[in-house]
GROMACS .gro file of C-alpha atoms in nm:
model
  228
    1MET     CA    1   0.000   0.000   0.000
    2THR     CA    2   0.127   0.349  -0.083
    3PRO     CA    3   0.203   0.625   0.170
    4GLU     CA    4  -0.086   0.822   0.017
    5ALA     CA    5  -0.329   0.539   0.095
    6TYR     CA    6  -0.233   0.543   0.464
    7LEU     CA    7  -0.260   0.924   0.476
    8GLU     CA    8  -0.603   0.914   0.308
    9GLY     CA    9  -0.706   0.676   0.584
   10GLN     CA   10  -0.696   0.308   0.678
   11ILE     CA   11  -0.846   0.099   0.957
   12LEU     CA   12  -0.591  -0.166   1.053
   13LEU     CA   13  -0.711  -0.474   1.241
   14ILE     CA   14  -0.443  -0.574   1.490
   15ASP     CA   15  -0.434  -0.870   1.729
   16LYS     CA   16  -0.269  -0.731   2.044
   17PRO     CA   17  -0.050  -0.978   2.231
   18LEU     CA   18  -0.055  -1.037   2.606
   19LYS     CA   19   0.138  -0.781   2.815
   20TRP     CA   20   0.155  -0.523   2.536
   21SER     CA   21  -0.012  -0.190   2.607
   22SER     CA   22  -0.236  -0.043   2.336
   23PHE     CA   23   0.010   0.250   2.317
   24GLN     CA   24   0.299   0.009   2.248
   25ALA     CA   25   0.101  -0.153   1.966
   26VAL     CA   26   0.027   0.184   1.803
   27ASN     CA   27   0.394   0.284   1.833
   28LYS     CA   28   0.507  -0.045   1.675
   29LEU     CA   29   0.286   0.022   1.371
   30LYS     CA   30   0.380   0.388   1.357
   31TYR     CA   31   0.752   0.322   1.327
   32ALA     CA   32   0.700   0.031   1.089
   33LEU     CA   33   0.501   0.260   0.856
   34ILE     CA   34   0.761   0.536   0.883
   35ASN     CA   35   1.058   0.305   0.820
   36LYS     CA   36   0.915   0.067   0.560
   37VAL     CA   37   0.645   0.266   0.379
   38GLY     CA   38   0.805   0.609   0.403
   39LEU     CA   39   0.531   0.792   0.590
   40PRO     CA   40   0.627   1.128   0.746
   41LYS     CA   41   0.725   1.116   1.113
   42LYS     CA   42   0.425   1.320   1.224
   43PHE     CA   43   0.147   1.138   1.038
   44LYS     CA   44  -0.176   1.078   1.230
   45ILE     CA   45  -0.232   0.739   1.390
   46GLY     CA   46  -0.437   0.621   1.689
   47HIS     CA   47  -0.641   0.333   1.829
   48ALA     CA   48  -1.017   0.310   1.874
   49GLY     CA   49  -1.045   0.170   2.226
   50THR     CA   50  -0.783   0.069   2.481
   51LEU     CA   51  -0.713  -0.294   2.570
   52ASP     CA   52  -0.547  -0.361   2.906
   53PRO     CA   53  -0.197  -0.514   2.890
   54LEU     CA   54  -0.337  -0.837   3.041
   55ALA     CA   55  -0.597  -0.865   2.762
   56THR     CA   56  -0.538  -0.983   2.406
   57GLY     CA   57  -0.732  -0.941   2.086
   58LEU     CA   58  -0.877  -0.688   1.850
   59LEU     CA   59  -0.735  -0.338   1.838
   60LEU     CA   60  -0.856  -0.105   1.562
   61ILE     CA   61  -0.580   0.133   1.458
   62CYS     CA   62  -0.672   0.427   1.236
   63THR     CA   63  -0.431   0.618   1.015
   64GLY     CA   64  -0.442   0.956   0.841
   65LYS     CA   65  -0.787   1.104   0.783
   66PHE     CA   66  -0.955   0.798   0.938
   67THR     CA   67  -0.836   0.910   1.284
   68LYS     CA   68  -1.149   1.131   1.268
   69ARG     CA   69  -1.354   0.809   1.287
   70ILE     CA   70  -1.203   0.695   1.619
   71SER     CA   71  -1.489   0.820   1.840
   72GLU     CA   72  -1.745   0.659   1.606
   73LEU     CA   73  -1.562   0.324   1.622
   74GLN     CA   74  -1.522   0.347   2.001
   75GLY     CA   75  -1.899   0.377   2.034
   76GLN     CA   76  -1.968   0.041   1.869
   77ALA     CA   77  -2.060  -0.273   2.065
   78LYS     CA   78  -1.771  -0.498   2.163
   79GLU     CA   79  -1.750  -0.875   2.210
   80TYR     CA   80  -1.516  -1.037   2.461
   81THR     CA   81  -1.437  -1.391   2.571
   82GLY     CA   82  -1.254  -1.478   2.889
   83THR     CA   83  -1.237  -1.653   3.224
   84PHE     CA   84  -1.358  -1.570   3.575
   85PHE     CA   85  -1.189  -1.732   3.876
   86ILE     CA   86  -1.454  -1.789   4.142
   87GLY     CA   87  -1.385  -1.775   4.515
   88ALA     CA   88  -1.124  -1.499   4.533
   89THR     CA   89  -1.090  -1.127   4.461
   90THR     CA   90  -0.799  -0.897   4.383
   91PRO     CA   91  -0.784  -0.516   4.426
   92SER     CA   92  -0.752  -0.469   4.048
   93TYR     CA   93  -1.026  -0.728   3.976
   94ASP     CA   94  -0.774  -0.917   3.757
   95LEU     CA   95  -0.422  -1.065   3.775
   96GLU     CA   96  -0.243  -0.728   3.793
   97THR     CA   97  -0.258  -0.756   4.174
   98GLU     CA   98  -0.246  -1.043   4.422
   99VAL     CA   99  -0.550  -1.211   4.580
  100ASP     CA  100  -0.667  -1.008   4.881
  101GLN     CA  101  -0.974  -1.210   4.991
  102THR     CA  102  -1.110  -1.561   4.953
  103PHE     CA  103  -1.475  -1.667   4.969
  104PRO     CA  104  -1.680  -1.987   4.999
  105THR     CA  105  -1.779  -2.163   4.676
  106GLU     CA  106  -1.946  -2.480   4.806
  107HIS     CA  107  -2.293  -2.338   4.736
  108ILE     CA  108  -2.216  -2.253   4.373
  109ASN     CA  109  -2.356  -2.484   4.106
  110GLU     CA  110  -2.448  -2.458   3.737
  111ALA     CA  111  -2.806  -2.351   3.812
  112LEU     CA  112  -2.690  -2.060   4.031
  113ILE     CA  113  -2.432  -1.952   3.770
  114HIS     CA  114  -2.687  -1.941   3.486
  115GLU     CA  115  -2.944  -1.773   3.711
  116THR     CA  116  -2.691  -1.503   3.806
  117VAL     CA  117  -2.614  -1.429   3.439
  118GLN     CA  118  -2.973  -1.302   3.398
  119GLN     CA  119  -2.911  -1.025   3.655
  120PHE     CA  120  -2.651  -0.866   3.428
  121LEU     CA  121  -2.840  -0.855   3.099
  122GLY     CA  122  -2.959  -0.518   2.973
  123GLU     CA  123  -2.871  -0.179   3.123
  124ILE     CA  124  -2.680  -0.210   3.451
  125ASP     CA  125  -2.507   0.020   3.699
  126GLN     CA  126  -2.136  -0.057   3.710
  127LYS     CA  127  -1.855   0.087   3.919
  128PRO     CA  128  -1.519   0.105   3.733
  129PRO     CA  129  -1.221  -0.063   3.900
  130ILE     CA  130  -0.994   0.153   4.116
  131PHE     CA  131  -0.710   0.027   3.893
  132SER     CA  132  -0.837   0.205   3.580
  133ALA     CA  133  -0.737   0.508   3.373
  134ILE     CA  134  -1.050   0.711   3.452
  135LYS     CA  135  -0.962   1.047   3.609
  136LYS     CA  136  -1.085   1.163   3.949
  137ASP     CA  137  -0.992   1.521   4.046
  138GLY     CA  138  -0.750   1.529   3.753
  139VAL     CA  139  -0.563   1.215   3.862
  140ARG     CA  140  -0.604   0.869   3.710
  141LEU     CA  141  -0.771   0.618   3.944
  142TYR     CA  142  -0.482   0.371   3.923
  143GLU     CA  143  -0.248   0.646   4.052
  144HIS     CA  144  -0.474   0.694   4.356
  145ALA     CA  145  -0.478   0.314   4.403
  146ARG     CA  146  -0.100   0.278   4.384
  147ALA     CA  147  -0.060   0.563   4.635
  148GLY     CA  148  -0.289   0.373   4.874
  149GLU     CA  149  -0.554   0.646   4.863
  150THR     CA  150  -0.926   0.574   4.904
  151VAL     CA  151  -1.147   0.755   4.653
  152GLU     CA  152  -1.521   0.752   4.591
  153ILE     CA  153  -1.600   0.605   4.248
  154ALA     CA  154  -1.938   0.679   4.092
  155PHE     CA  155  -2.153   0.413   3.926
  156ARG     CA  156  -2.193   0.440   3.548
  157LYS     CA  157  -2.466   0.308   3.320
  158THR     CA  158  -2.359   0.038   3.079
  159THR     CA  159  -2.540  -0.221   2.868
  160ILE     CA  160  -2.476  -0.594   2.846
  161HIS     CA  161  -2.636  -0.707   2.519
  162GLU     CA  162  -2.536  -1.075   2.547
  163PHE     CA  163  -2.381  -1.274   2.832
  164GLU     CA  164  -2.318  -1.643   2.777
  165ILE     CA  165  -2.140  -1.899   2.994
  166THR     CA  166  -1.940  -2.120   2.757
  167LYS     CA  167  -1.771  -2.356   3.006
  168ILE     CA  168  -1.793  -2.432   3.377
  169ASP     CA  169  -1.496  -2.600   3.541
  170LEU     CA  170  -1.499  -2.453   3.890
  171PRO     CA  171  -1.329  -2.251   4.019
  172GLU     CA  172  -1.309  -2.128   3.657
  173ILE     CA  173  -1.597  -2.010   3.439
  174ASP     CA  174  -1.549  -1.922   3.070
  175PHE     CA  175  -1.779  -1.661   2.918
  176ARG     CA  176  -1.868  -1.455   2.612
  177VAL     CA  177  -2.003  -1.101   2.650
  178VAL     CA  178  -2.131  -0.841   2.403
  179CYS     CA  179  -2.144  -0.498   2.567
  180SER     CA  180  -2.161  -0.124   2.512
  181LYS     CA  181  -1.878   0.127   2.520
  182GLY     CA  182  -1.735   0.189   2.867
  183THR     CA  183  -1.807  -0.158   3.009
  184TYR     CA  184  -1.535  -0.295   3.236
  185ILE     CA  185  -1.521  -0.675   3.213
  186ARG     CA  186  -1.304  -0.674   3.528
  187SER     CA  187  -1.591  -0.505   3.715
  188LEU     CA  188  -1.833  -0.757   3.566
  189ALA     CA  189  -1.614  -1.037   3.706
  190TYR     CA  190  -1.610  -0.878   4.052
  191ASP     CA  191  -1.984  -0.804   4.054
  192PHE     CA  192  -2.066  -1.154   3.925
  193GLY     CA  193  -1.884  -1.310   4.220
  194GLN     CA  194  -2.063  -1.082   4.465
  195ALA     CA  195  -2.401  -1.166   4.312
  196MET     CA  196  -2.334  -1.533   4.390
  197ASN     CA  197  -2.241  -1.450   4.754
  198SER     CA  198  -1.878  -1.525   4.676
  199GLY     CA  199  -1.590  -1.349   4.504
  200SER     CA  200  -1.446  -1.349   4.154
  201HIS     CA  201  -1.171  -1.196   3.945
  202LEU     CA  202  -1.077  -1.196   3.578
  203THR     CA  203  -0.793  -1.428   3.477
  204ALA     CA  204  -0.815  -1.410   3.095
  205LEU     CA  205  -0.971  -1.166   2.848
  206ARG     CA  206  -0.978  -1.147   2.469
  207ARG     CA  207  -1.159  -0.889   2.258
  208THR     CA  208  -1.303  -1.069   1.957
  209LYS     CA  209  -1.520  -0.804   1.788
  210ILE     CA  210  -1.576  -0.429   1.763
  211GLY     CA  211  -1.896  -0.365   1.567
  212ASP     CA  212  -1.861  -0.569   1.247
  213TYR     CA  213  -1.481  -0.598   1.277
  214ASN     CA  214  -1.365  -0.946   1.382
  215VAL     CA  215  -1.030  -1.051   1.531
  216ILE     CA  216  -1.015  -1.349   1.292
  217TYR     CA  217  -0.916  -1.099   1.021
  218ALA     CA  218  -0.657  -0.923   1.239
  219THR     CA  219  -0.278  -0.931   1.201
  220ASP     CA  220  -0.054  -1.005   1.498
  221VAL     CA  221   0.120  -0.678   1.582
  222THR     CA  222   0.461  -0.850   1.581
  223LEU     CA  223   0.405  -0.972   1.222
  224PHE     CA  224   0.268  -0.645   1.081
  225GLU     CA  225   0.607  -0.507   0.976
  226ASP     CA  226   0.695  -0.828   0.790
  227GLN     CA  227   0.381  -0.796   0.579
  228LEU     CA  228   0.447  -0.441   0.459
   0.00000   0.00000   0.00000
């Protein structure tokens, strides 16, 4: 593809690896396009929706004039698959931090799990994790958390369009979720455990779709440069 094509605008489907930040993935593509395609150093490039370092999957990266479409793409429904670990919580609601509490699981069975799913379908109130990039008083929540500060986090409206349990092998539960912009799957994991009178945290997460874009058509970020 020519430099002009990238400047006119492209949406690149990238499969983000585990432990990469979304920023690192964008930078990898940016320098590959500068060095191999000959794009100017200050060309426009950005992603349409952050993925946590501990998540893998679909990242939409827009170039040139298509960076104007980022907010439109961010607003589309997203599909995720992943795993909840039942019976324990962590402060970050995932594996970024160590287990801080354990809970009973003897009462949990398949019927209770499927019954609990129904509580989370449709519009729900959700509290973002303290370990998130949302700003409170001009400071990101994860900075408050790492400083050991307690802050009040407001509930936000979000919509769960589909929520399916795909495998039960306690203490692990595999799931598939289709949700609106701004949904935290880590918070869903935490709230799901609470709703079953237990605890839960997220141990695996993969974004599989954003709107009509599917990760099966995405390129691994580490292979992108080789394909230019």
